[in-house]
């Protein structure tokens, strides 16, 4: 997971922020996202220092978001903080969670499943 995240977001802070802004651009405005537009955006935000400035630049470049700017700022900041936490997380393979597991079964079956959901295989 960490290798996949590093591959998709970059290995240093600047690459991480730039790739995340470009991914957000693609998610928010998929019809306006061309290779030229993404390259132009990447060049423009590389000059900016803080995450907030980069996010503000992205939102200012998309006029359709004028009414929802604060919402997208909050979403962008939340995504950034969570991905940064995932990128910095170190999992200890030797530690295991020691807690009981409870399988819940619904009263009405939509899909046929084995009694133990196939976990005994």
PDB file of C-alpha atoms in Angstrom:
ATOM      1  CA  UNK A   1       0.000   0.000   0.000  1.00  0.00           C
ATOM      2  CA  UNK A   2       2.764   2.400   0.950  1.00  0.00           C
ATOM      3  CA  UNK A   3       4.706   1.646  -2.239  1.00  0.00           C
ATOM      4  CA  UNK A   4       1.551   2.218  -4.296  1.00  0.00           C
ATOM      5  CA  UNK A   5       0.920   5.510  -2.513  1.00  0.00           C
ATOM      6  CA  UNK A   6       4.519   6.623  -3.037  1.00  0.00           C
ATOM      7  CA  UNK A   7       4.352   5.669  -6.719  1.00  0.00           C
ATOM      8  CA  UNK A   8       1.124   7.573  -7.309  1.00  0.00           C
ATOM      9  CA  UNK A   9       1.846  10.635  -5.177  1.00  0.00           C
ATOM     10  CA  UNK A  10       5.610  11.066  -5.372  1.00  0.00           C
ATOM     11  CA  UNK A  11       8.510  10.478  -3.042  1.00  0.00           C
ATOM     12  CA  UNK A  12       9.035  13.981  -1.638  1.00  0.00           C
ATOM     13  CA  UNK A  13       6.702  16.621  -0.221  1.00  0.00           C
ATOM     14  CA  UNK A  14       6.644  18.809  -3.345  1.00  0.00           C
ATOM     15  CA  UNK A  15       5.826  15.888  -5.664  1.00  0.00           C
ATOM     16  CA  UNK A  16       3.212  14.651  -3.216  1.00  0.00           C
ATOM     17  CA  UNK A  17       1.432  18.012  -3.117  1.00  0.00           C
ATOM     18  CA  UNK A  18       1.688  18.600  -6.872  1.00  0.00           C
ATOM     19  CA  UNK A  19       0.395  15.128  -7.760  1.00  0.00           C
ATOM     20  CA  UNK A  20      -2.439  15.438  -5.265  1.00  0.00           C
ATOM     21  CA  UNK A  21      -3.523  18.827  -6.667  1.00  0.00           C
ATOM     22  CA  UNK A  22      -3.409  17.414 -10.218  1.00  0.00           C
ATOM     23  CA  UNK A  23      -5.453  14.382  -9.120  1.00  0.00           C
ATOM     24  CA  UNK A  24      -7.996  16.679  -7.499  1.00  0.00           C
ATOM     25  CA  UNK A  25      -8.142  18.714 -10.716  1.00  0.00           C
ATOM     26  CA  UNK A  26      -8.881  15.515 -12.622  1.00  0.00           C
ATOM     27  CA  UNK A  27     -11.582  14.488 -10.127  1.00  0.00           C
ATOM     28  CA  UNK A  28     -13.282  17.897  -9.961  1.00  0.00           C
ATOM     29  CA  UNK A  29     -13.151  18.822 -13.643  1.00  0.00           C
ATOM     30  CA  UNK A  30     -12.582  15.658 -15.707  1.00  0.00           C
ATOM     31  CA  UNK A  31     -13.723  17.256 -18.983  1.00  0.00           C
ATOM     32  CA  UNK A  32     -11.235  20.110 -18.655  1.00  0.00           C
ATOM     33  CA  UNK A  33      -8.320  17.897 -17.663  1.00  0.00           C
ATOM     34  CA  UNK A  34      -6.023  17.549 -20.649  1.00  0.00           C
ATOM     35  CA  UNK A  35      -2.320  16.756 -20.583  1.00  0.00           C
ATOM     36  CA  UNK A  36      -1.545  20.382 -21.438  1.00  0.00           C
ATOM     37  CA  UNK A  37      -3.857  21.695 -18.701  1.00  0.00           C
ATOM     38  CA  UNK A  38      -2.336  19.383 -16.089  1.00  0.00           C
ATOM     39  CA  UNK A  39       1.224  20.325 -17.108  1.00  0.00           C
ATOM     40  CA  UNK A  40       0.341  24.018 -16.962  1.00  0.00           C
ATOM     41  CA  UNK A  41      -1.244  23.599 -13.524  1.00  0.00           C
ATOM     42  CA  UNK A  42       1.765  21.614 -12.267  1.00  0.00           C
ATOM     43  CA  UNK A  43       4.165  24.331 -13.427  1.00  0.00           C
ATOM     44  CA  UNK A  44       2.078  27.068 -11.817  1.00  0.00           C
ATOM     45  CA  UNK A  45       1.707  25.378  -8.442  1.00  0.00           C
ATOM     46  CA  UNK A  46       5.353  24.309  -8.268  1.00  0.00           C
ATOM     47  CA  UNK A  47       6.200  27.968  -7.701  1.00  0.00           C
ATOM     48  CA  UNK A  48       3.877  28.191  -4.689  1.00  0.00           C
ATOM     49  CA  UNK A  49       5.171  27.255  -1.243  1.00  0.00           C
ATOM     50  CA  UNK A  50       2.273  26.176   0.970  1.00  0.00           C
ATOM     51  CA  UNK A  51      -0.446  23.587   0.483  1.00  0.00           C
ATOM     52  CA  UNK A  52      -3.142  26.202   1.089  1.00  0.00           C
ATOM     53  CA  UNK A  53      -1.729  28.446  -1.656  1.00  0.00           C
ATOM     54  CA  UNK A  54      -1.661  25.528  -4.087  1.00  0.00           C
ATOM     55  CA  UNK A  55      -5.220  24.543  -3.233  1.00  0.00           C
ATOM     56  CA  UNK A  56      -6.385  28.172  -3.547  1.00  0.00           C
ATOM     57  CA  UNK A  57      -4.751  28.381  -6.977  1.00  0.00           C
ATOM     58  CA  UNK A  58      -6.535  25.228  -8.131  1.00  0.00           C
ATOM     59  CA  UNK A  59      -9.911  26.460  -6.915  1.00  0.00           C
ATOM     60  CA  UNK A  60      -9.383  29.916  -8.433  1.00  0.00           C
ATOM     61  CA  UNK A  61      -8.592  28.354 -11.803  1.00  0.00           C
ATOM     62  CA  UNK A  62     -11.945  26.542 -11.842  1.00  0.00           C
ATOM     63  CA  UNK A  63     -14.675  29.198 -12.145  1.00  0.00           C
ATOM     64  CA  UNK A  64     -17.489  26.655 -11.783  1.00  0.00           C
ATOM     65  CA  UNK A  65     -16.595  26.238  -8.099  1.00  0.00           C
ATOM     66  CA  UNK A  66     -17.149  29.833  -6.997  1.00  0.00           C
ATOM     67  CA  UNK A  67     -20.111  28.944  -4.738  1.00  0.00           C
ATOM     68  CA  UNK A  68     -18.474  25.811  -3.326  1.00  0.00           C
ATOM     69  CA  UNK A  69     -14.930  27.067  -2.739  1.00  0.00           C
ATOM     70  CA  UNK A  70     -15.016  26.622   1.041  1.00  0.00           C
ATOM     71  CA  UNK A  71     -16.395  23.100   0.691  1.00  0.00           C
ATOM     72  CA  UNK A  72     -13.661  22.034  -1.737  1.00  0.00           C
ATOM     73  CA  UNK A  73     -11.022  23.689   0.475  1.00  0.00           C
ATOM     74  CA  UNK A  74     -12.193  21.608   3.424  1.00  0.00           C
ATOM     75  CA  UNK A  75     -12.281  18.425   1.326  1.00  0.00           C
ATOM     76  CA  UNK A  76      -8.825  19.145  -0.116  1.00  0.00           C
ATOM     77  CA  UNK A  77      -7.337  19.732   3.310  1.00  0.00           C
ATOM     78  CA  UNK A  78      -8.954  16.566   4.703  1.00  0.00           C
ATOM     79  CA  UNK A  79      -7.670  14.442   1.801  1.00  0.00           C
ATOM     80  CA  UNK A  80      -4.192  15.944   2.159  1.00  0.00           C
ATOM     81  CA  UNK A  81      -4.011  15.278   5.907  1.00  0.00           C
ATOM     82  CA  UNK A  82      -5.253  11.696   5.548  1.00  0.00           C
ATOM     83  CA  UNK A  83      -2.931  10.785   2.678  1.00  0.00           C
ATOM     84  CA  UNK A  84      -0.017  12.363   4.518  1.00  0.00           C
ATOM     85  CA  UNK A  85      -0.873  10.230   7.561  1.00  0.00           C
ATOM     86  CA  UNK A  86      -1.031   7.069   5.428  1.00  0.00           C
ATOM     87  CA  UNK A  87       2.286   7.925   3.767  1.00  0.00           C
ATOM     88  CA  UNK A  88       3.979   8.381   7.138  1.00  0.00           C
ATOM     89  CA  UNK A  89       2.462   5.323   8.818  1.00  0.00           C
ATOM     90  CA  UNK A  90       4.880   2.552   9.729  1.00  0.00           C
ATOM     91  CA  UNK A  91       3.262  -0.808  10.380  1.00  0.00           C
ATOM     92  CA  UNK A  92       4.998  -3.254  12.671  1.00  0.00           C
ATOM     93  CA  UNK A  93       4.612  -6.731  11.147  1.00  0.00           C
ATOM     94  CA  UNK A  94       5.363  -8.402  14.484  1.00  0.00           C
ATOM     95  CA  UNK A  95       2.475  -6.755  16.304  1.00  0.00           C
ATOM     96  CA  UNK A  96      -0.889  -8.386  15.971  1.00  0.00           C
ATOM     97  CA  UNK A  97      -4.218  -7.173  17.197  1.00  0.00           C
ATOM     98  CA  UNK A  98      -5.528  -9.471  19.908  1.00  0.00           C
ATOM     99  CA  UNK A  99      -9.261  -8.989  19.980  1.00  0.00           C
ATOM    100  CA  UNK A 100     -12.296 -11.133  19.328  1.00  0.00           C
ATOM    101  CA  UNK A 101     -13.898 -11.093  15.898  1.00  0.00           C
ATOM    102  CA  UNK A 102     -17.644 -11.164  15.517  1.00  0.00           C
ATOM    103  CA  UNK A 103     -19.290 -11.983  12.199  1.00  0.00           C
ATOM    104  CA  UNK A 104     -22.717 -10.441  11.748  1.00  0.00           C
ATOM    105  CA  UNK A 105     -25.314 -12.029   9.520  1.00  0.00           C
ATOM    106  CA  UNK A 106     -28.359 -10.192   8.264  1.00  0.00           C
ATOM    107  CA  UNK A 107     -31.798 -11.672   8.810  1.00  0.00           C
ATOM    108  CA  UNK A 108     -32.710 -11.494   5.130  1.00  0.00           C
ATOM    109  CA  UNK A 109     -30.290 -12.856   2.546  1.00  0.00           C
ATOM    110  CA  UNK A 110     -29.813 -10.900  -0.650  1.00  0.00           C
ATOM    111  CA  UNK A 111     -26.869 -13.016  -1.789  1.00  0.00           C
ATOM    112  CA  UNK A 112     -26.304 -16.653  -0.977  1.00  0.00           C
ATOM    113  CA  UNK A 113     -23.294 -17.075   1.293  1.00  0.00           C
ATOM    114  CA  UNK A 114     -21.838 -20.008   3.170  1.00  0.00           C
ATOM    115  CA  UNK A 115     -22.437 -20.211   6.905  1.00  0.00           C
ATOM    116  CA  UNK A 116     -18.968 -18.828   7.678  1.00  0.00           C
ATOM    117  CA  UNK A 117     -18.712 -16.668   4.525  1.00  0.00           C
ATOM    118  CA  UNK A 118     -16.081 -19.019   3.107  1.00  0.00           C
ATOM    119  CA  UNK A 119     -13.542 -18.159   5.813  1.00  0.00           C
ATOM    120  CA  UNK A 120     -12.837 -21.798   6.721  1.00  0.00           C
ATOM    121  CA  UNK A 121     -11.289 -22.549   3.321  1.00  0.00           C
TER     122      UNK A 121
END
